[in-house]
Amino acid sequence: MEQRMHNLRHQLEESIAAIRTRSAHAPSVGIVLGTGLDRLAQRCSVETSIPYADIPHMPRSTAPSHRGHLLLGSWSGVPVAIMQGRVHYYEGYTMQEVTYGVRLLKALGVRVLVLTNAAGALNPLFRRGDIMLIADHINLMGTSPLIGPNDDLLGERFPDMSDPYSAELRDRARQVALEQRIPLREGVLVAVHGPNLETRAEYRFLRTIGADAVGMSTVPEVIAAVHAKLPIVAFSILTDECFPDALHPVSAAEIIAAAEEASPKLEQLISALLPVL
């Protein structure tokens, strides 16, 4: 098992070496684009686009709307590395594979991580199309990317999770949203492994335990980022209303369409936020 952790460092070195044959770009901010949020990449002045398939050991995205490219360039004058799509636990990947992209961004030299996703609204005050600033999370995925032997060169054995979503960065996000006149919700994300959506009873349970939104990603990446000491700011586009007493069936296509519809607001918010991160 110790060999596995050594292998992870070796894999990251090979991934970085392959990227460096294509670009010497030095990003300061890493961005992960979630379901239906592909268009956000249009705001990036791309210097280099590398398919995940061309990066050794990088898992391939198979979920709808996740293109699977690493984009290196600048956004609002800030050097960035953008993961145009992520991989999910429900795709059959291990937790270590799910979080490989975050490890790679850290190895590329990013100092701040911006995460985005599509999620279902549980808070009855929230609506489809809202942007939610993630303040905290509940991990119901049944596992963690840190299970197994620890590599002290990647992070400490027992990372503190009292402030996983940087309070300072959340303050900046709120201020930018106010200045840009972008309505911004704030709440707790609960992560489930999927891929099935939840039952009415499950939605009631998730709301009862304090969740404002539910999704199938992001939390493993946050755990890995905290382990790597990367400050995080994260946003959910609320794509459907998961209210058990007024629940309507929803399809993946409808979720993607809702995220795409709301993405201009998130694009505006991130564009204004990047220079002050």
mmCIF file of N, CA and C in Angstrom, residues 71-181:
data_model
loop_
_atom_site.group_PDB
_atom_site.id
_atom_site.type_symbol
_atom_site.label_atom_id
_atom_site.label_comp_id
_atom_site.label_asym_id
_atom_site.label_seq_id
_atom_site.Cartn_x
_atom_site.Cartn_y
_atom_site.Cartn_z
ATOM 1 N N LEU A 71 -7.099 23.063 -19.870
ATOM 2 C CA LEU A 71 -6.874 24.326 -20.564
ATOM 3 C C LEU A 71 -5.902 25.173 -19.757
ATOM 4 N N LEU A 72 -4.868 25.657 -20.412
ATOM 5 C CA LEU A 72 -3.881 26.523 -19.777
ATOM 6 C C LEU A 72 -3.925 27.881 -20.459
ATOM 7 N N GLY A 73 -4.092 28.935 -19.683
ATOM 8 C CA GLY A 73 -4.196 30.267 -20.270
ATOM 9 C C GLY A 73 -4.449 31.308 -19.206
ATOM 10 N N SER A 74 -5.209 32.352 -19.568
ATOM 11 C CA SER A 74 -5.505 33.419 -18.608
ATOM 12 C C SER A 74 -6.982 33.781 -18.674
ATOM 13 N N TRP A 75 -7.512 34.193 -17.538
ATOM 14 C CA TRP A 75 -8.913 34.600 -17.409
ATOM 15 C C TRP A 75 -8.900 35.842 -16.524
ATOM 16 N N SER A 76 -9.439 36.923 -17.033
ATOM 17 C CA SER A 76 -9.410 38.214 -16.325
ATOM 18 C C SER A 76 -7.988 38.606 -15.949
ATOM 19 N N GLY A 77 -7.044 38.250 -16.813
ATOM 20 C CA GLY A 77 -5.650 38.594 -16.583
ATOM 21 C C GLY A 77 -4.930 37.704 -15.590
ATOM 22 N N VAL A 78 -5.605 36.684 -15.094
ATOM 23 C CA VAL A 78 -5.029 35.777 -14.093
ATOM 24 C C VAL A 78 -4.616 34.475 -14.776
ATOM 25 N N PRO A 79 -3.385 34.006 -14.578
ATOM 26 C CA PRO A 79 -2.981 32.721 -15.165
ATOM 27 C C PRO A 79 -3.736 31.569 -14.505
ATOM 28 N N VAL A 80 -4.404 30.764 -15.329
ATOM 29 C CA VAL A 80 -5.263 29.709 -14.796
ATOM 30 C C VAL A 80 -4.970 28.371 -15.465
ATOM 31 N N ALA A 81 -5.349 27.319 -14.757
ATOM 32 C CA ALA A 81 -5.428 25.970 -15.319
ATOM 33 C C ALA A 81 -6.861 25.507 -15.105
ATOM 34 N N ILE A 82 -7.552 25.171 -16.192
ATOM 35 C CA ILE A 82 -8.966 24.821 -16.118
ATOM 36 C C ILE A 82 -9.153 23.354 -16.472
ATOM 37 N N MET A 83 -9.790 22.616 -15.576
ATOM 38 C CA MET A 83 -10.223 21.262 -15.892
ATOM 39 C C MET A 83 -11.603 21.360 -16.527
ATOM 40 N N GLN A 84 -11.646 21.139 -17.830
ATOM 41 C CA GLN A 84 -12.901 21.220 -18.574
ATOM 42 C C GLN A 84 -13.600 19.862 -18.466
ATOM 43 N N GLY A 85 -14.161 19.644 -17.284
ATOM 44 C CA GLY A 85 -14.785 18.364 -16.983
ATOM 45 C C GLY A 85 -14.038 17.624 -15.892
ATOM 46 N N ARG A 86 -14.789 16.894 -15.080
ATOM 47 C CA ARG A 86 -14.225 16.087 -13.996
ATOM 48 C C ARG A 86 -14.653 14.639 -14.184
ATOM 49 N N VAL A 87 -14.094 13.751 -13.363
ATOM 50 C CA VAL A 87 -14.593 12.381 -13.305
ATOM 51 C C VAL A 87 -15.307 12.194 -11.974
ATOM 52 N N HIS A 88 -16.267 11.271 -11.965
ATOM 53 C CA HIS A 88 -17.118 11.058 -10.801
ATOM 54 C C HIS A 88 -16.932 9.645 -10.248
ATOM 55 N N TYR A 89 -17.227 9.489 -8.987
ATOM 56 C CA TYR A 89 -17.152 8.184 -8.335
ATOM 57 C C TYR A 89 -18.105 7.201 -9.002
ATOM 58 N N TYR A 90 -19.286 7.683 -9.431
ATOM 59 C CA TYR A 90 -20.271 6.783 -10.030
ATOM 60 C C TYR A 90 -19.840 6.239 -11.389
ATOM 61 N N GLU A 91 -18.822 6.838 -11.990
ATOM 62 C CA GLU A 91 -18.316 6.327 -13.263
ATOM 63 C C GLU A 91 -17.479 5.064 -13.079
ATOM 64 N N GLY A 92 -17.234 4.689 -11.840
ATOM 65 C CA GLY A 92 -16.472 3.480 -11.563
ATOM 66 C C GLY A 92 -15.025 3.728 -11.197
ATOM 67 N N TYR A 93 -14.652 4.993 -11.078
ATOM 68 C CA TYR A 93 -13.286 5.327 -10.696
ATOM 69 C C TYR A 93 -13.106 5.200 -9.185
ATOM 70 N N THR A 94 -11.861 4.982 -8.764
ATOM 71 C CA THR A 94 -11.556 5.008 -7.336
ATOM 72 C C THR A 94 -11.558 6.458 -6.854
ATOM 73 N N MET A 95 -11.616 6.641 -5.551
ATOM 74 C CA MET A 95 -11.553 7.992 -5.005
ATOM 75 C C MET A 95 -10.220 8.667 -5.341
ATOM 76 N N GLN A 96 -9.159 7.885 -5.409
ATOM 77 C CA GLN A 96 -7.861 8.450 -5.768
ATOM 78 C C GLN A 96 -7.867 8.943 -7.215
ATOM 79 N N GLU A 97 -8.572 8.218 -8.088
ATOM 80 C CA GLU A 97 -8.690 8.657 -9.482
ATOM 81 C C GLU A 97 -9.598 9.878 -9.596
ATOM 82 N N VAL A 98 -10.671 9.900 -8.815
ATOM 83 C CA VAL A 98 -11.599 11.037 -8.832
ATOM 84 C C VAL A 98 -10.876 12.332 -8.468
ATOM 85 N N THR A 99 -9.904 12.235 -7.576
ATOM 86 C CA THR A 99 -9.212 13.433 -7.088
ATOM 87 C C THR A 99 -7.857 13.652 -7.754
ATOM 88 N N TYR A 100 -7.542 12.845 -8.763
ATOM 89 C CA TYR A 100 -6.233 12.991 -9.410
ATOM 90 C C TYR A 100 -6.079 14.376 -10.038
ATOM 91 N N GLY A 101 -7.156 14.896 -10.608
ATOM 92 C CA GLY A 101 -7.089 16.215 -11.241
ATOM 93 C C GLY A 101 -6.701 17.315 -10.268
ATOM 94 N N VAL A 102 -7.238 17.255 -9.049
ATOM 95 C CA VAL A 102 -6.881 18.248 -8.031
ATOM 96 C C VAL A 102 -5.414 18.112 -7.650
ATOM 97 N N ARG A 103 -4.960 16.878 -7.501
ATOM 98 C CA ARG A 103 -3.540 16.653 -7.206
ATOM 99 C C ARG A 103 -2.668 17.225 -8.330
ATOM 100 N N LEU A 104 -3.134 17.052 -9.558
ATOM 101 C CA LEU A 104 -2.378 17.544 -10.708
ATOM 102 C C LEU A 104 -2.323 19.070 -10.721
ATOM 103 N N LEU A 105 -3.446 19.715 -10.418
ATOM 104 C CA LEU A 105 -3.461 21.181 -10.357
ATOM 105 C C LEU A 105 -2.486 21.689 -9.300
ATOM 106 N N LYS A 106 -2.461 21.020 -8.156
ATOM 107 C CA LYS A 106 -1.510 21.393 -7.104
ATOM 108 C C LYS A 106 -0.073 21.229 -7.608
ATOM 109 N N ALA A 107 0.193 20.126 -8.301
ATOM 110 C CA ALA A 107 1.542 19.875 -8.819
ATOM 111 C C ALA A 107 1.931 20.888 -9.891
ATOM 112 N N LEU A 108 0.938 21.439 -10.596
ATOM 113 C CA LEU A 108 1.205 22.473 -11.601
ATOM 114 C C LEU A 108 1.555 23.812 -10.964
ATOM 115 N N GLY A 109 1.259 23.948 -9.670
ATOM 116 C CA GLY A 109 1.644 25.164 -8.962
ATOM 117 C C GLY A 109 0.519 26.102 -8.592
ATOM 118 N N VAL A 110 -0.752 25.684 -8.789
ATOM 119 C CA VAL A 110 -1.844 26.590 -8.427
ATOM 120 C C VAL A 110 -1.845 26.801 -6.916
ATOM 121 N N ARG A 111 -2.283 27.990 -6.505
ATOM 122 C CA ARG A 111 -2.296 28.324 -5.073
ATOM 123 C C ARG A 111 -3.709 28.476 -4.532
ATOM 124 N N VAL A 112 -4.707 28.510 -5.434
ATOM 125 C CA VAL A 112 -6.117 28.611 -5.044
ATOM 126 C C VAL A 112 -6.924 27.727 -5.982
ATOM 127 N N LEU A 113 -7.997 27.133 -5.462
ATOM 128 C CA LEU A 113 -8.843 26.253 -6.260
ATOM 129 C C LEU A 113 -10.266 26.794 -6.302
ATOM 130 N N VAL A 114 -10.824 26.899 -7.521
ATOM 131 C CA VAL A 114 -12.217 27.298 -7.716
ATOM 132 C C VAL A 114 -12.966 26.086 -8.262
ATOM 133 N N LEU A 115 -13.947 25.604 -7.518
ATOM 134 C CA LEU A 115 -14.714 24.433 -7.924
ATOM 135 C C LEU A 115 -16.140 24.842 -8.289
ATOM 136 N N THR A 116 -16.691 24.203 -9.314
ATOM 137 C CA THR A 116 -18.077 24.452 -9.713
ATOM 138 C C THR A 116 -18.778 23.119 -9.926
ATOM 139 N N ASN A 117 -20.090 23.124 -9.737
ATOM 140 C CA ASN A 117 -20.862 21.912 -9.996
ATOM 141 C C ASN A 117 -22.320 22.259 -10.253
ATOM 142 N N ALA A 118 -23.058 21.251 -10.674
ATOM 143 C CA ALA A 118 -24.516 21.326 -10.743
ATOM 144 C C ALA A 118 -25.065 20.531 -9.566
ATOM 145 N N ALA A 119 -26.072 21.064 -8.897
ATOM 146 C CA ALA A 119 -26.628 20.397 -7.717
ATOM 147 C C ALA A 119 -28.127 20.642 -7.652
ATOM 148 N N GLY A 120 -28.797 19.799 -6.888
ATOM 149 C CA GLY A 120 -30.227 19.952 -6.688
ATOM 150 C C GLY A 120 -30.521 20.751 -5.433
ATOM 151 N N ALA A 121 -31.496 21.652 -5.510
ATOM 152 C CA ALA A 121 -31.860 22.490 -4.362
ATOM 153 C C ALA A 121 -32.702 21.697 -3.367
ATOM 154 N N LEU A 122 -32.295 21.705 -2.101
ATOM 155 C CA LEU A 122 -33.063 21.105 -1.009
ATOM 156 C C LEU A 122 -33.720 22.164 -0.138
ATOM 157 N N ASN A 123 -33.067 23.308 -0.003
ATOM 158 C CA ASN A 123 -33.608 24.414 0.791
ATOM 159 C C ASN A 123 -34.837 24.982 0.074
ATOM 160 N N PRO A 124 -35.988 25.014 0.729
ATOM 161 C CA PRO A 124 -37.210 25.479 0.051
ATOM 162 C C PRO A 124 -37.175 26.948 -0.352
ATOM 163 N N LEU A 125 -36.211 27.709 0.157
ATOM 164 C CA LEU A 125 -36.077 29.113 -0.238
ATOM 165 C C LEU A 125 -35.244 29.273 -1.508
ATOM 166 N N PHE A 126 -34.594 28.202 -1.937
ATOM 167 C CA PHE A 126 -33.751 28.250 -3.129
ATOM 168 C C PHE A 126 -34.558 27.829 -4.352
ATOM 169 N N ARG A 127 -34.103 28.285 -5.528
ATOM 170 C CA ARG A 127 -34.820 27.994 -6.759
ATOM 171 C C ARG A 127 -33.872 27.541 -7.863
ATOM 172 N N ARG A 128 -34.443 26.863 -8.832
ATOM 173 C CA ARG A 128 -33.704 26.443 -10.023
ATOM 174 C C ARG A 128 -33.049 27.663 -10.666
ATOM 175 N N GLY A 129 -31.769 27.555 -10.985
ATOM 176 C CA GLY A 129 -31.040 28.652 -11.601
ATOM 177 C C GLY A 129 -30.269 29.512 -10.629
ATOM 178 N N ASP A 130 -30.495 29.325 -9.320
ATOM 179 C CA ASP A 130 -29.731 30.077 -8.320
ATOM 180 C C ASP A 130 -28.274 29.620 -8.298
ATOM 181 N N ILE A 131 -27.391 30.523 -7.884
ATOM 182 C CA ILE A 131 -26.000 30.170 -7.596
ATOM 183 C C ILE A 131 -25.857 30.064 -6.085
ATOM 184 N N MET A 132 -25.276 28.952 -5.628
ATOM 185 C CA MET A 132 -25.043 28.768 -4.198
ATOM 186 C C MET A 132 -23.545 28.731 -3.917
ATOM 187 N N LEU A 133 -23.102 29.623 -3.062
ATOM 188 C CA LEU A 133 -21.738 29.584 -2.542
ATOM 189 C C LEU A 133 -21.693 28.490 -1.477
ATOM 190 N N ILE A 134 -20.812 27.521 -1.653
ATOM 191 C CA ILE A 134 -20.760 26.398 -0.714
ATOM 192 C C ILE A 134 -20.010 26.826 0.545
ATOM 193 N N ALA A 135 -20.693 26.717 1.688
ATOM 194 C CA ALA A 135 -20.109 27.118 2.968
ATOM 195 C C ALA A 135 -19.541 25.933 3.737
ATOM 196 N N ASP A 136 -20.096 24.751 3.486
ATOM 197 C CA ASP A 136 -19.671 23.549 4.205
ATOM 198 C C ASP A 136 -20.250 22.353 3.452
ATOM 199 N N HIS A 137 -19.881 21.156 3.898
ATOM 200 C CA HIS A 137 -20.437 19.986 3.226
ATOM 201 C C HIS A 137 -20.687 18.842 4.196
ATOM 202 N N ILE A 138 -21.489 17.892 3.720
ATOM 203 C CA ILE A 138 -21.732 16.625 4.408
ATOM 204 C C ILE A 138 -21.358 15.525 3.424
ATOM 205 N N ASN A 139 -20.465 14.650 3.817
ATOM 206 C CA ASN A 139 -20.011 13.583 2.929
ATOM 207 C C ASN A 139 -20.794 12.303 3.210
ATOM 208 N N LEU A 140 -21.716 11.956 2.310
ATOM 209 C CA LEU A 140 -22.467 10.705 2.413
ATOM 210 C C LEU A 140 -22.080 9.747 1.292
ATOM 211 N N MET A 141 -20.887 9.898 0.764
ATOM 212 C CA MET A 141 -20.438 9.022 -0.317
ATOM 213 C C MET A 141 -19.900 7.697 0.216
ATOM 214 N N GLY A 142 -19.737 7.616 1.529
ATOM 215 C CA GLY A 142 -19.335 6.355 2.130
ATOM 216 C C GLY A 142 -17.853 6.068 2.075
ATOM 217 N N THR A 143 -17.060 7.010 1.613
ATOM 218 C CA THR A 143 -15.620 6.797 1.519
ATOM 219 C C THR A 143 -14.919 8.144 1.439
ATOM 220 N N SER A 144 -13.591 8.107 1.385
ATOM 221 C CA SER A 144 -12.777 9.320 1.334
ATOM 222 C C SER A 144 -11.554 9.053 0.466
ATOM 223 N N PRO A 145 -11.067 10.063 -0.243
ATOM 224 C CA PRO A 145 -9.849 9.873 -1.043
ATOM 225 C C PRO A 145 -8.601 9.687 -0.191
ATOM 226 N N LEU A 146 -8.718 9.883 1.124
ATOM 227 C CA LEU A 146 -7.548 9.780 2.002
ATOM 228 C C LEU A 146 -7.428 8.411 2.664
ATOM 229 N N ILE A 147 -8.362 7.512 2.400
ATOM 230 C CA ILE A 147 -8.288 6.175 2.986
ATOM 231 C C ILE A 147 -7.064 5.451 2.433
ATOM 232 N N GLY A 148 -6.342 4.779 3.322
ATOM 233 C CA GLY A 148 -5.115 4.098 2.928
ATOM 234 C C GLY A 148 -3.917 4.776 3.551
ATOM 235 N N PRO A 149 -2.721 4.310 3.233
ATOM 236 C CA PRO A 149 -1.514 4.917 3.810
ATOM 237 C C PRO A 149 -1.362 6.358 3.358
ATOM 238 N N ASN A 150 -0.816 7.185 4.235
ATOM 239 C CA ASN A 150 -0.634 8.601 3.919
ATOM 240 C C ASN A 150 0.770 8.865 3.409
ATOM 241 N N ASP A 151 0.868 9.789 2.453
ATOM 242 C CA ASP A 151 2.164 10.266 1.978
ATOM 243 C C ASP A 151 2.357 11.667 2.545
ATOM 244 N N ASP A 152 3.280 11.811 3.480
ATOM 245 C CA ASP A 152 3.483 13.102 4.135
ATOM 246 C C ASP A 152 3.944 14.182 3.165
ATOM 247 N N LEU A 153 4.479 13.784 2.012
ATOM 248 C CA LEU A 153 4.898 14.769 1.018
ATOM 249 C C LEU A 153 3.696 15.366 0.287
ATOM 250 N N LEU A 154 2.553 14.676 0.334
ATOM 251 C CA LEU A 154 1.333 15.187 -0.296
ATOM 252 C C LEU A 154 0.441 15.913 0.702
ATOM 253 N N GLY A 155 0.530 15.538 1.979
ATOM 254 C CA GLY A 155 -0.301 16.169 2.991
ATOM 255 C C GLY A 155 -0.266 15.388 4.283
ATOM 256 N N GLU A 156 -0.781 15.990 5.358
ATOM 257 C CA GLU A 156 -0.730 15.342 6.664
ATOM 258 C C GLU A 156 -1.785 14.251 6.792
ATOM 259 N N ARG A 157 -1.542 13.331 7.708
ATOM 260 C CA ARG A 157 -2.417 12.168 7.888
ATOM 261 C C ARG A 157 -3.844 12.555 8.254
ATOM 262 N N PHE A 158 -4.001 13.505 9.172
ATOM 263 C CA PHE A 158 -5.326 13.870 9.676
ATOM 264 C C PHE A 158 -5.599 15.361 9.432
ATOM 265 N N PRO A 159 -5.916 15.750 8.198
ATOM 266 C CA PRO A 159 -6.138 17.174 7.912
ATOM 267 C C PRO A 159 -7.382 17.706 8.620
ATOM 268 N N ASP A 160 -7.267 18.909 9.136
ATOM 269 C CA ASP A 160 -8.389 19.565 9.809
ATOM 270 C C ASP A 160 -9.405 20.042 8.777
ATOM 271 N N MET A 161 -10.699 19.792 9.044
ATOM 272 C CA MET A 161 -11.758 20.159 8.102
ATOM 273 C C MET A 161 -12.702 21.206 8.691
ATOM 274 N N SER A 162 -12.217 22.017 9.618
ATOM 275 C CA SER A 162 -13.087 23.016 10.249
ATOM 276 C C SER A 162 -13.395 24.197 9.332
ATOM 277 N N ASP A 163 -12.570 24.409 8.309
ATOM 278 C CA ASP A 163 -12.793 25.524 7.373
ATOM 279 C C ASP A 163 -12.415 25.093 5.955
ATOM 280 N N PRO A 164 -13.081 24.043 5.432
ATOM 281 C CA PRO A 164 -12.685 23.529 4.117
ATOM 282 C C PRO A 164 -12.911 24.525 2.987
ATOM 283 N N TYR A 165 -13.967 25.320 3.105
ATOM 284 C CA TYR A 165 -14.265 26.349 2.110
ATOM 285 C C TYR A 165 -13.862 27.680 2.739
ATOM 286 N N SER A 166 -12.708 28.160 2.367
ATOM 287 C CA SER A 166 -12.059 29.299 3.019
ATOM 288 C C SER A 166 -13.030 30.435 3.348
ATOM 289 N N ALA A 167 -13.122 30.761 4.625
ATOM 290 C CA ALA A 167 -13.993 31.863 5.052
ATOM 291 C C ALA A 167 -13.568 33.173 4.403
ATOM 292 N N GLU A 168 -12.266 33.369 4.267
ATOM 293 C CA GLU A 168 -11.765 34.597 3.644
ATOM 294 C C GLU A 168 -12.185 34.678 2.178
ATOM 295 N N LEU A 169 -12.071 33.566 1.459
ATOM 296 C CA LEU A 169 -12.456 33.573 0.044
ATOM 297 C C LEU A 169 -13.964 33.702 -0.117
ATOM 298 N N ARG A 170 -14.720 33.140 0.816
ATOM 299 C CA ARG A 170 -16.175 33.307 0.754
ATOM 300 C C ARG A 170 -16.565 34.767 0.986
ATOM 301 N N ASP A 171 -15.859 35.434 1.873
ATOM 302 C CA ASP A 171 -16.105 36.868 2.081
ATOM 303 C C ASP A 171 -15.876 37.641 0.785
ATOM 304 N N ARG A 172 -14.801 37.311 0.099
ATOM 305 C CA ARG A 172 -14.507 37.993 -1.167
ATOM 306 C C ARG A 172 -15.571 37.686 -2.217
ATOM 307 N N ALA A 173 -16.027 36.435 -2.256
ATOM 308 C CA ALA A 173 -17.061 36.058 -3.226
ATOM 309 C C ALA A 173 -18.355 36.818 -2.964
ATOM 310 N N ARG A 174 -18.735 36.947 -1.694
ATOM 311 C CA ARG A 174 -19.945 37.701 -1.360
ATOM 312 C C ARG A 174 -19.813 39.159 -1.770
ATOM 313 N N GLN A 175 -18.661 39.749 -1.513
ATOM 314 C CA GLN A 175 -18.443 41.150 -1.848
ATOM 315 C C GLN A 175 -18.507 41.362 -3.354
ATOM 316 N N VAL A 176 -17.872 40.467 -4.111
ATOM 317 C CA VAL A 176 -17.890 40.580 -5.570
ATOM 318 C C VAL A 176 -19.309 40.409 -6.097
ATOM 319 N N ALA A 177 -20.052 39.449 -5.553
ATOM 320 C CA ALA A 177 -21.435 39.245 -5.983
ATOM 321 C C ALA A 177 -22.272 40.496 -5.728
ATOM 322 N N LEU A 178 -22.042 41.134 -4.592
ATOM 323 C CA LEU A 178 -22.759 42.371 -4.261
ATOM 324 C C LEU A 178 -22.416 43.472 -5.254
ATOM 325 N N GLU A 179 -21.129 43.619 -5.541
ATOM 326 C CA GLU A 179 -20.686 44.657 -6.477
ATOM 327 C C GLU A 179 -21.225 44.409 -7.883
ATOM 328 N N GLN A 180 -21.315 43.142 -8.272
ATOM 329 C CA GLN A 180 -21.789 42.783 -9.608
ATOM 330 C C GLN A 180 -23.313 42.638 -9.677
ATOM 331 N N ARG A 181 -23.961 42.801 -8.534
ATOM 332 C CA ARG A 181 -25.423 42.663 -8.443
ATOM 333 C C ARG A 181 -25.885 41.285 -8.905
#
